[in-house]
């Protein structure tokens, strides 16, 4: 885990340190109808012309795109505690659940908070809760998804630990409760309390400010999802 925090903290340090090209704060808070590609920075378009979106990791003259791919690259390229298990089956299982979060969980989770279409939103909320139950089951008897230490799946699920409360506050929607998902709630508290993780997390009030400013844009994006 330290390898990840070190690479993020050193982003502005030297030409060889990993860097994160991203849109400006102005573009993030813009309510313009322009496409993401026209608002994205030139640096981003140069290094991720396929998806034209963040995150992209720049490491020297190399660029690595997509969250889970970046995490595995950092895991292999830098020294530190491993983020994936040594056992091939356990490693495959971790990748499966990380992909589940990225590909199946993320969309209904997002739309549940931001959609203004009541009927559609309720359907996505139901799907999100079902997915939460699957993740809840993966934590039974474990401190983290990775076992006793933070691993790939924990990082993939980090939105449930830090960003979730921000989304709930802004939209007046409660998705995760101690009564329904006790293991997930305990995991979330352990995750954000981890000393290394704390160094990487953005401040909550900053997240509230940014997502509040982007609320109308996110609502329009989510409501268009069917």
Short mmCIF file of the C-alpha atoms (twelve columns), coordinates in Angstrom:
data_MODEL
# 
_entry.id   MODEL 
# 
loop_
_atom_site.group_PDB 
_atom_site.id 
_atom_site.type_symbol 
_atom_site.label_atom_id 
_atom_site.label_alt_id 
_atom_site.label_comp_id 
_atom_site.label_asym_id 
_atom_site.label_seq_id 
_atom_site.Cartn_x 
_atom_site.Cartn_y 
_atom_site.Cartn_z 
_atom_site.pdbx_PDB_model_num 
ATOM 1   C CA . UNK A 1   0.000   0.000   0.000   1 
ATOM 2   C CA . UNK A 2   2.881   2.359   0.704   1 
ATOM 3   C CA . UNK A 3   4.039   2.062   -2.906  1 
ATOM 4   C CA . UNK A 4   0.731   3.522   -4.055  1 
ATOM 5   C CA . UNK A 5   0.718   6.456   -1.635  1 
ATOM 6   C CA . UNK A 6   4.355   7.252   -2.397  1 
ATOM 7   C CA . UNK A 7   3.754   7.404   -6.146  1 
ATOM 8   C CA . UNK A 8   0.701   9.632   -5.731  1 
ATOM 9   C CA . UNK A 9   2.380   12.000  -3.277  1 
ATOM 10  C CA . UNK A 10  5.407   12.387  -5.555  1 
ATOM 11  C CA . UNK A 11  3.306   13.278  -8.590  1 
ATOM 12  C CA . UNK A 12  4.694   16.799  -8.823  1 
ATOM 13  C CA . UNK A 13  8.143   15.881  -7.654  1 
ATOM 14  C CA . UNK A 14  10.322  15.060  -10.654 1 
ATOM 15  C CA . UNK A 15  10.255  14.230  -14.328 1 
ATOM 16  C CA . UNK A 16  10.533  10.533  -13.566 1 
ATOM 17  C CA . UNK A 17  7.873   10.395  -10.841 1 
ATOM 18  C CA . UNK A 18  4.390   9.191   -11.786 1 
ATOM 19  C CA . UNK A 19  1.984   12.034  -12.582 1 
ATOM 20  C CA . UNK A 20  -1.780  12.223  -13.007 1 
ATOM 21  C CA . UNK A 21  -2.970  14.337  -15.972 1 
ATOM 22  C CA . UNK A 22  -6.477  15.610  -15.326 1 
ATOM 23  C CA . UNK A 23  -9.075  18.195  -16.183 1 
ATOM 24  C CA . UNK A 24  -8.887  21.564  -14.507 1 
ATOM 25  C CA . UNK A 25  -11.203 22.442  -11.620 1 
ATOM 26  C CA . UNK A 26  -12.945 24.846  -14.015 1 
ATOM 27  C CA . UNK A 27  -13.763 22.010  -16.405 1 
ATOM 28  C CA . UNK A 28  -14.970 19.815  -13.565 1 
ATOM 29  C CA . UNK A 29  -17.441 22.423  -12.393 1 
ATOM 30  C CA . UNK A 30  -18.556 23.504  -15.850 1 
ATOM 31  C CA . UNK A 31  -22.218 23.019  -16.772 1 
ATOM 32  C CA . UNK A 32  -21.402 23.401  -20.465 1 
ATOM 33  C CA . UNK A 33  -22.909 20.928  -22.892 1 
ATOM 34  C CA . UNK A 34  -19.533 20.423  -24.562 1 
ATOM 35  C CA . UNK A 35  -18.279 16.862  -24.663 1 
ATOM 36  C CA . UNK A 36  -15.721 15.614  -22.156 1 
ATOM 37  C CA . UNK A 37  -13.110 15.401  -24.920 1 
ATOM 38  C CA . UNK A 38  -13.303 19.126  -25.674 1 
ATOM 39  C CA . UNK A 39  -12.978 20.009  -21.976 1 
ATOM 40  C CA . UNK A 40  -10.134 17.585  -21.262 1 
ATOM 41  C CA . UNK A 41  -6.599  18.827  -21.057 1 
ATOM 42  C CA . UNK A 42  -4.252  18.450  -23.991 1 
ATOM 43  C CA . UNK A 43  -2.016  16.292  -21.810 1 
ATOM 44  C CA . UNK A 44  -4.886  13.896  -21.107 1 
ATOM 45  C CA . UNK A 45  -5.860  13.616  -24.787 1 
ATOM 46  C CA . UNK A 46  -2.261  12.912  -25.700 1 
ATOM 47  C CA . UNK A 47  -1.825  10.096  -23.197 1 
ATOM 48  C CA . UNK A 48  -5.306  8.539   -23.292 1 
ATOM 49  C CA . UNK A 49  -6.697  9.190   -26.780 1 
ATOM 50  C CA . UNK A 50  -8.819  6.016   -26.690 1 
ATOM 51  C CA . UNK A 51  -11.041 6.806   -23.676 1 
ATOM 52  C CA . UNK A 52  -10.117 10.504  -23.231 1 
ATOM 53  C CA . UNK A 53  -10.718 10.293  -19.496 1 
ATOM 54  C CA . UNK A 54  -8.880  10.086  -16.199 1 
ATOM 55  C CA . UNK A 55  -7.171  8.442   -14.506 1 
ATOM 56  C CA . UNK A 56  -3.953  8.148   -16.508 1 
ATOM 57  C CA . UNK A 57  -0.646  7.461   -14.789 1 
ATOM 58  C CA . UNK A 58  2.494   8.992   -16.332 1 
ATOM 59  C CA . UNK A 59  5.686   7.262   -15.281 1 
ATOM 60  C CA . UNK A 60  8.642   8.710   -17.115 1 
ATOM 61  C CA . UNK A 61  7.843   8.387   -20.815 1 
ATOM 62  C CA . UNK A 62  5.195   5.716   -20.157 1 
ATOM 63  C CA . UNK A 63  1.466   6.243   -19.785 1 
ATOM 64  C CA . UNK A 64  -0.933  3.753   -18.199 1 
ATOM 65  C CA . UNK A 65  -4.715  4.203   -18.403 1 
ATOM 66  C CA . UNK A 66  -7.725  2.764   -16.535 1 
ATOM 67  C CA . UNK A 67  -7.940  2.461   -12.753 1 
ATOM 68  C CA . UNK A 68  -7.469  -1.276  -12.246 1 
ATOM 69  C CA . UNK A 69  -4.698  -1.471  -14.835 1 
ATOM 70  C CA . UNK A 70  -2.900  1.394   -13.078 1 
ATOM 71  C CA . UNK A 71  -3.181  -0.313  -9.692  1 
ATOM 72  C CA . UNK A 72  -1.648  -3.529  -11.023 1 
ATOM 73  C CA . UNK A 73  1.105   -1.575  -12.777 1 
ATOM 74  C CA . UNK A 74  1.981   0.257   -9.558  1 
ATOM 75  C CA . UNK A 75  1.902   -3.062  -7.691  1 
ATOM 76  C CA . UNK A 76  4.470   -4.571  -10.062 1 
ATOM 77  C CA . UNK A 77  6.610   -1.509  -10.831 1 
ATOM 78  C CA . UNK A 78  7.279   -0.283  -7.272  1 
ATOM 79  C CA . UNK A 79  8.593   -1.901  -4.113  1 
ATOM 80  C CA . UNK A 80  6.230   -2.449  -1.200  1 
ATOM 81  C CA . UNK A 81  3.678   -4.869  0.244   1 
ATOM 82  C CA . UNK A 82  1.875   -6.720  -2.581  1 
ATOM 83  C CA . UNK A 83  -1.658  -5.679  -3.513  1 
ATOM 84  C CA . UNK A 84  -2.439  -9.080  -5.055  1 
ATOM 85  C CA . UNK A 85  -2.127  -12.509 -3.367  1 
ATOM 86  C CA . UNK A 86  0.709   -14.846 -4.306  1 
ATOM 87  C CA . UNK A 87  -1.600  -17.834 -4.869  1 
ATOM 88  C CA . UNK A 88  -2.849  -17.966 -8.510  1 
ATOM 89  C CA . UNK A 89  -6.444  -18.813 -7.525  1 
ATOM 90  C CA . UNK A 90  -6.608  -16.104 -4.873  1 
ATOM 91  C CA . UNK A 91  -5.114  -13.651 -7.352  1 
ATOM 92  C CA . UNK A 92  -7.717  -14.575 -9.971  1 
ATOM 93  C CA . UNK A 93  -10.490 -14.214 -7.364  1 
ATOM 94  C CA . UNK A 94  -9.262  -10.748 -6.397  1 
ATOM 95  C CA . UNK A 95  -9.228  -9.685  -10.043 1 
ATOM 96  C CA . UNK A 96  -12.756 -11.064 -10.499 1 
ATOM 97  C CA . UNK A 97  -14.194 -8.987  -7.657  1 
ATOM 98  C CA . UNK A 98  -12.257 -5.880  -8.682  1 
ATOM 99  C CA . UNK A 99  -13.719 -6.243  -12.176 1 
ATOM 100 C CA . UNK A 100 -17.151 -6.811  -10.646 1 
ATOM 101 C CA . UNK A 101 -16.922 -3.513  -8.794  1 
ATOM 102 C CA . UNK A 102 -15.596 -1.666  -11.833 1 
ATOM 103 C CA . UNK A 103 -17.942 -3.103  -14.458 1 
ATOM 104 C CA . UNK A 104 -21.129 -4.276  -12.724 1 
ATOM 105 C CA . UNK A 105 -21.331 -2.383  -9.440  1 
ATOM 106 C CA . UNK A 106 -20.208 1.126   -10.431 1 
ATOM 107 C CA . UNK A 107 -23.050 2.042   -12.833 1 
ATOM 108 C CA . UNK A 108 -26.085 1.274   -10.624 1 
ATOM 109 C CA . UNK A 109 -24.210 2.689   -7.624  1 
ATOM 110 C CA . UNK A 110 -23.654 5.998   -9.424  1 
ATOM 111 C CA . UNK A 111 -27.127 6.291   -10.951 1 
ATOM 112 C CA . UNK A 112 -28.763 5.495   -7.594  1 
ATOM 113 C CA . UNK A 113 -27.464 8.807   -6.282  1 
ATOM 114 C CA . UNK A 114 -27.654 11.128  -9.246  1 
ATOM 115 C CA . UNK A 115 -30.637 10.150  -11.419 1 
ATOM 116 C CA . UNK A 116 -33.680 12.438  -11.248 1 
ATOM 117 C CA . UNK A 117 -35.937 9.831   -12.897 1 
ATOM 118 C CA . UNK A 118 -37.693 8.319   -9.880  1 
ATOM 119 C CA . UNK A 119 -38.699 4.999   -11.464 1 
ATOM 120 C CA . UNK A 120 -35.340 4.420   -13.130 1 
ATOM 121 C CA . UNK A 121 -33.502 5.476   -9.988  1 
ATOM 122 C CA . UNK A 122 -35.412 2.965   -7.876  1 
ATOM 123 C CA . UNK A 123 -34.493 0.163   -10.256 1 
ATOM 124 C CA . UNK A 124 -30.821 1.047   -10.106 1 
ATOM 125 C CA . UNK A 125 -31.070 1.373   -6.309  1 
ATOM 126 C CA . UNK A 126 -32.412 -2.185  -6.090  1 
ATOM 127 C CA . UNK A 127 -29.572 -3.460  -8.267  1 
ATOM 128 C CA . UNK A 128 -27.010 -1.551  -6.205  1 
ATOM 129 C CA . UNK A 129 -28.326 -3.060  -2.963  1 
ATOM 130 C CA . UNK A 130 -28.170 -6.563  -4.429  1 
ATOM 131 C CA . UNK A 131 -24.566 -5.947  -5.444  1 
ATOM 132 C CA . UNK A 132 -23.782 -4.653  -1.949  1 
ATOM 133 C CA . UNK A 133 -25.044 -7.937  -0.511  1 
ATOM 134 C CA . UNK A 134 -22.591 -9.821  -2.735  1 
ATOM 135 C CA . UNK A 135 -19.733 -7.638  -1.494  1 
ATOM 136 C CA . UNK A 136 -20.948 -7.997  2.097   1 
ATOM 137 C CA . UNK A 137 -20.640 -11.771 1.775   1 
ATOM 138 C CA . UNK A 138 -17.019 -11.453 0.595   1 
ATOM 139 C CA . UNK A 139 -16.062 -9.729  3.853   1 
ATOM 140 C CA . UNK A 140 -17.375 -12.350 6.255   1 
ATOM 141 C CA . UNK A 141 -14.611 -13.244 8.703   1 
ATOM 142 C CA . UNK A 142 -12.122 -10.814 7.124   1 
ATOM 143 C CA . UNK A 143 -10.810 -7.365  8.030   1 
ATOM 144 C CA . UNK A 144 -10.356 -6.381  4.394   1 
ATOM 145 C CA . UNK A 145 -11.269 -7.887  1.045   1 
ATOM 146 C CA . UNK A 146 -7.586  -8.737  0.789   1 
ATOM 147 C CA . UNK A 147 -7.636  -10.547 4.159   1 
ATOM 148 C CA . UNK A 148 -5.652  -8.949  6.964   1 
ATOM 149 C CA . UNK A 149 -4.211  -6.235  4.728   1 
ATOM 150 C CA . UNK A 150 -5.480  -3.877  2.046   1 
ATOM 151 C CA . UNK A 151 -5.336  -5.209  -1.496  1 
ATOM 152 C CA . UNK A 152 -6.629  -4.678  -5.017  1 
ATOM 153 C CA . UNK A 153 -10.325 -5.195  -4.200  1 
ATOM 154 C CA . UNK A 154 -10.208 -2.803  -1.245  1 
ATOM 155 C CA . UNK A 155 -8.805  -0.061  -3.462  1 
ATOM 156 C CA . UNK A 156 -11.378 -0.812  -6.180  1 
ATOM 157 C CA . UNK A 157 -14.138 -0.471  -3.553  1 
ATOM 158 C CA . UNK A 158 -12.742 2.701   -1.991  1 
ATOM 159 C CA . UNK A 159 -15.730 4.796   -3.171  1 
ATOM 160 C CA . UNK A 160 -17.827 2.907   -0.626  1 
ATOM 161 C CA . UNK A 161 -15.517 4.002   2.170   1 
ATOM 162 C CA . UNK A 162 -14.868 7.696   1.539   1 
ATOM 163 C CA . UNK A 163 -16.988 9.037   -1.324  1 
ATOM 164 C CA . UNK A 164 -20.239 7.310   -0.338  1 
ATOM 165 C CA . UNK A 165 -21.011 9.659   2.558   1 
ATOM 166 C CA . UNK A 166 -20.428 12.656  0.290   1 
ATOM 167 C CA . UNK A 167 -22.905 11.352  -2.301  1 
ATOM 168 C CA . UNK A 168 -25.453 10.570  0.408   1 
ATOM 169 C CA . UNK A 169 -25.151 14.062  1.892   1 
ATOM 170 C CA . UNK A 170 -25.486 15.888  -1.427  1 
ATOM 171 C CA . UNK A 171 -28.410 13.834  -2.749  1 
ATOM 172 C CA . UNK A 172 -30.298 12.954  0.433   1 
ATOM 173 C CA . UNK A 173 -30.091 9.238   -0.330  1 
ATOM 174 C CA . UNK A 174 -28.942 6.547   2.122   1 
ATOM 175 C CA . UNK A 175 -27.566 3.375   0.559   1 
ATOM 176 C CA . UNK A 176 -25.272 1.788   3.152   1 
ATOM 177 C CA . UNK A 177 -26.469 1.151   6.718   1 
ATOM 178 C CA . UNK A 178 -25.019 -0.772  9.671   1 
ATOM 179 C CA . UNK A 179 -28.231 -2.794  9.947   1 
ATOM 180 C CA . UNK A 180 -28.185 -4.064  6.363   1 
ATOM 181 C CA . UNK A 181 -24.446 -4.228  5.680   1 
ATOM 182 C CA . UNK A 182 -22.539 -4.494  8.975   1 
ATOM 183 C CA . UNK A 183 -19.395 -6.068  7.489   1 
ATOM 184 C CA . UNK A 184 -19.134 -3.407  4.778   1 
ATOM 185 C CA . UNK A 185 -19.590 -0.616  7.319   1 
ATOM 186 C CA . UNK A 186 -16.867 -2.055  9.567   1 
ATOM 187 C CA . UNK A 187 -14.600 -2.440  6.539   1 
ATOM 188 C CA . UNK A 188 -15.217 1.176   5.468   1 
ATOM 189 C CA . UNK A 189 -14.190 2.485   8.887   1 
ATOM 190 C CA . UNK A 190 -11.022 0.357   8.906   1 
ATOM 191 C CA . UNK A 191 -10.131 1.415   5.370   1 
ATOM 192 C CA . UNK A 192 -10.335 5.190   5.900   1 
ATOM 193 C CA . UNK A 193 -8.572  4.848   9.282   1 
ATOM 194 C CA . UNK A 194 -5.562  3.108   7.737   1 
ATOM 195 C CA . UNK A 195 -2.515  5.350   8.138   1 
ATOM 196 C CA . UNK A 196 -1.340  4.934   4.540   1 
ATOM 197 C CA . UNK A 197 -4.792  5.349   3.034   1 
ATOM 198 C CA . UNK A 198 -5.368  8.537   5.013   1 
ATOM 199 C CA . UNK A 199 -2.396  10.123  3.225   1 
ATOM 200 C CA . UNK A 200 -4.057  9.533   -0.159  1 
ATOM 201 C CA . UNK A 201 -7.680  10.518  0.488   1 
ATOM 202 C CA . UNK A 202 -8.900  13.971  -0.553  1 
ATOM 203 C CA . UNK A 203 -10.476 16.111  2.151   1 
ATOM 204 C CA . UNK A 204 -14.179 15.504  2.582   1 
ATOM 205 C CA . UNK A 205 -15.174 19.174  2.412   1 
ATOM 206 C CA . UNK A 206 -13.325 19.519  -0.881  1 
ATOM 207 C CA . UNK A 207 -15.218 16.544  -2.296  1 
ATOM 208 C CA . UNK A 208 -18.538 18.016  -1.149  1 
ATOM 209 C CA . UNK A 209 -17.683 21.315  -2.836  1 
ATOM 210 C CA . UNK A 210 -16.646 19.742  -6.152  1 
ATOM 211 C CA . UNK A 211 -19.530 17.270  -6.406  1 
ATOM 212 C CA . UNK A 212 -22.061 19.885  -5.318  1 
ATOM 213 C CA . UNK A 213 -20.809 22.209  -8.058  1 
ATOM 214 C CA . UNK A 214 -21.114 19.391  -10.603 1 
ATOM 215 C CA . UNK A 215 -24.497 18.153  -9.352  1 
ATOM 216 C CA . UNK A 216 -26.583 19.241  -12.333 1 
ATOM 217 C CA . UNK A 217 -24.097 17.779  -14.800 1 
ATOM 218 C CA . UNK A 218 -23.963 14.450  -12.929 1 
ATOM 219 C CA . UNK A 219 -27.759 14.348  -12.706 1 
ATOM 220 C CA . UNK A 220 -28.070 14.846  -16.448 1 
ATOM 221 C CA . UNK A 221 -25.517 12.099  -17.107 1 
ATOM 222 C CA . UNK A 222 -27.191 9.666   -14.680 1 
ATOM 223 C CA . UNK A 223 -30.743 10.371  -15.841 1 
ATOM 224 C CA . UNK A 224 -29.733 9.507   -19.411 1 
ATOM 225 C CA . UNK A 225 -28.795 5.991   -18.268 1 
ATOM 226 C CA . UNK A 226 -31.429 3.364   -19.061 1 
# 
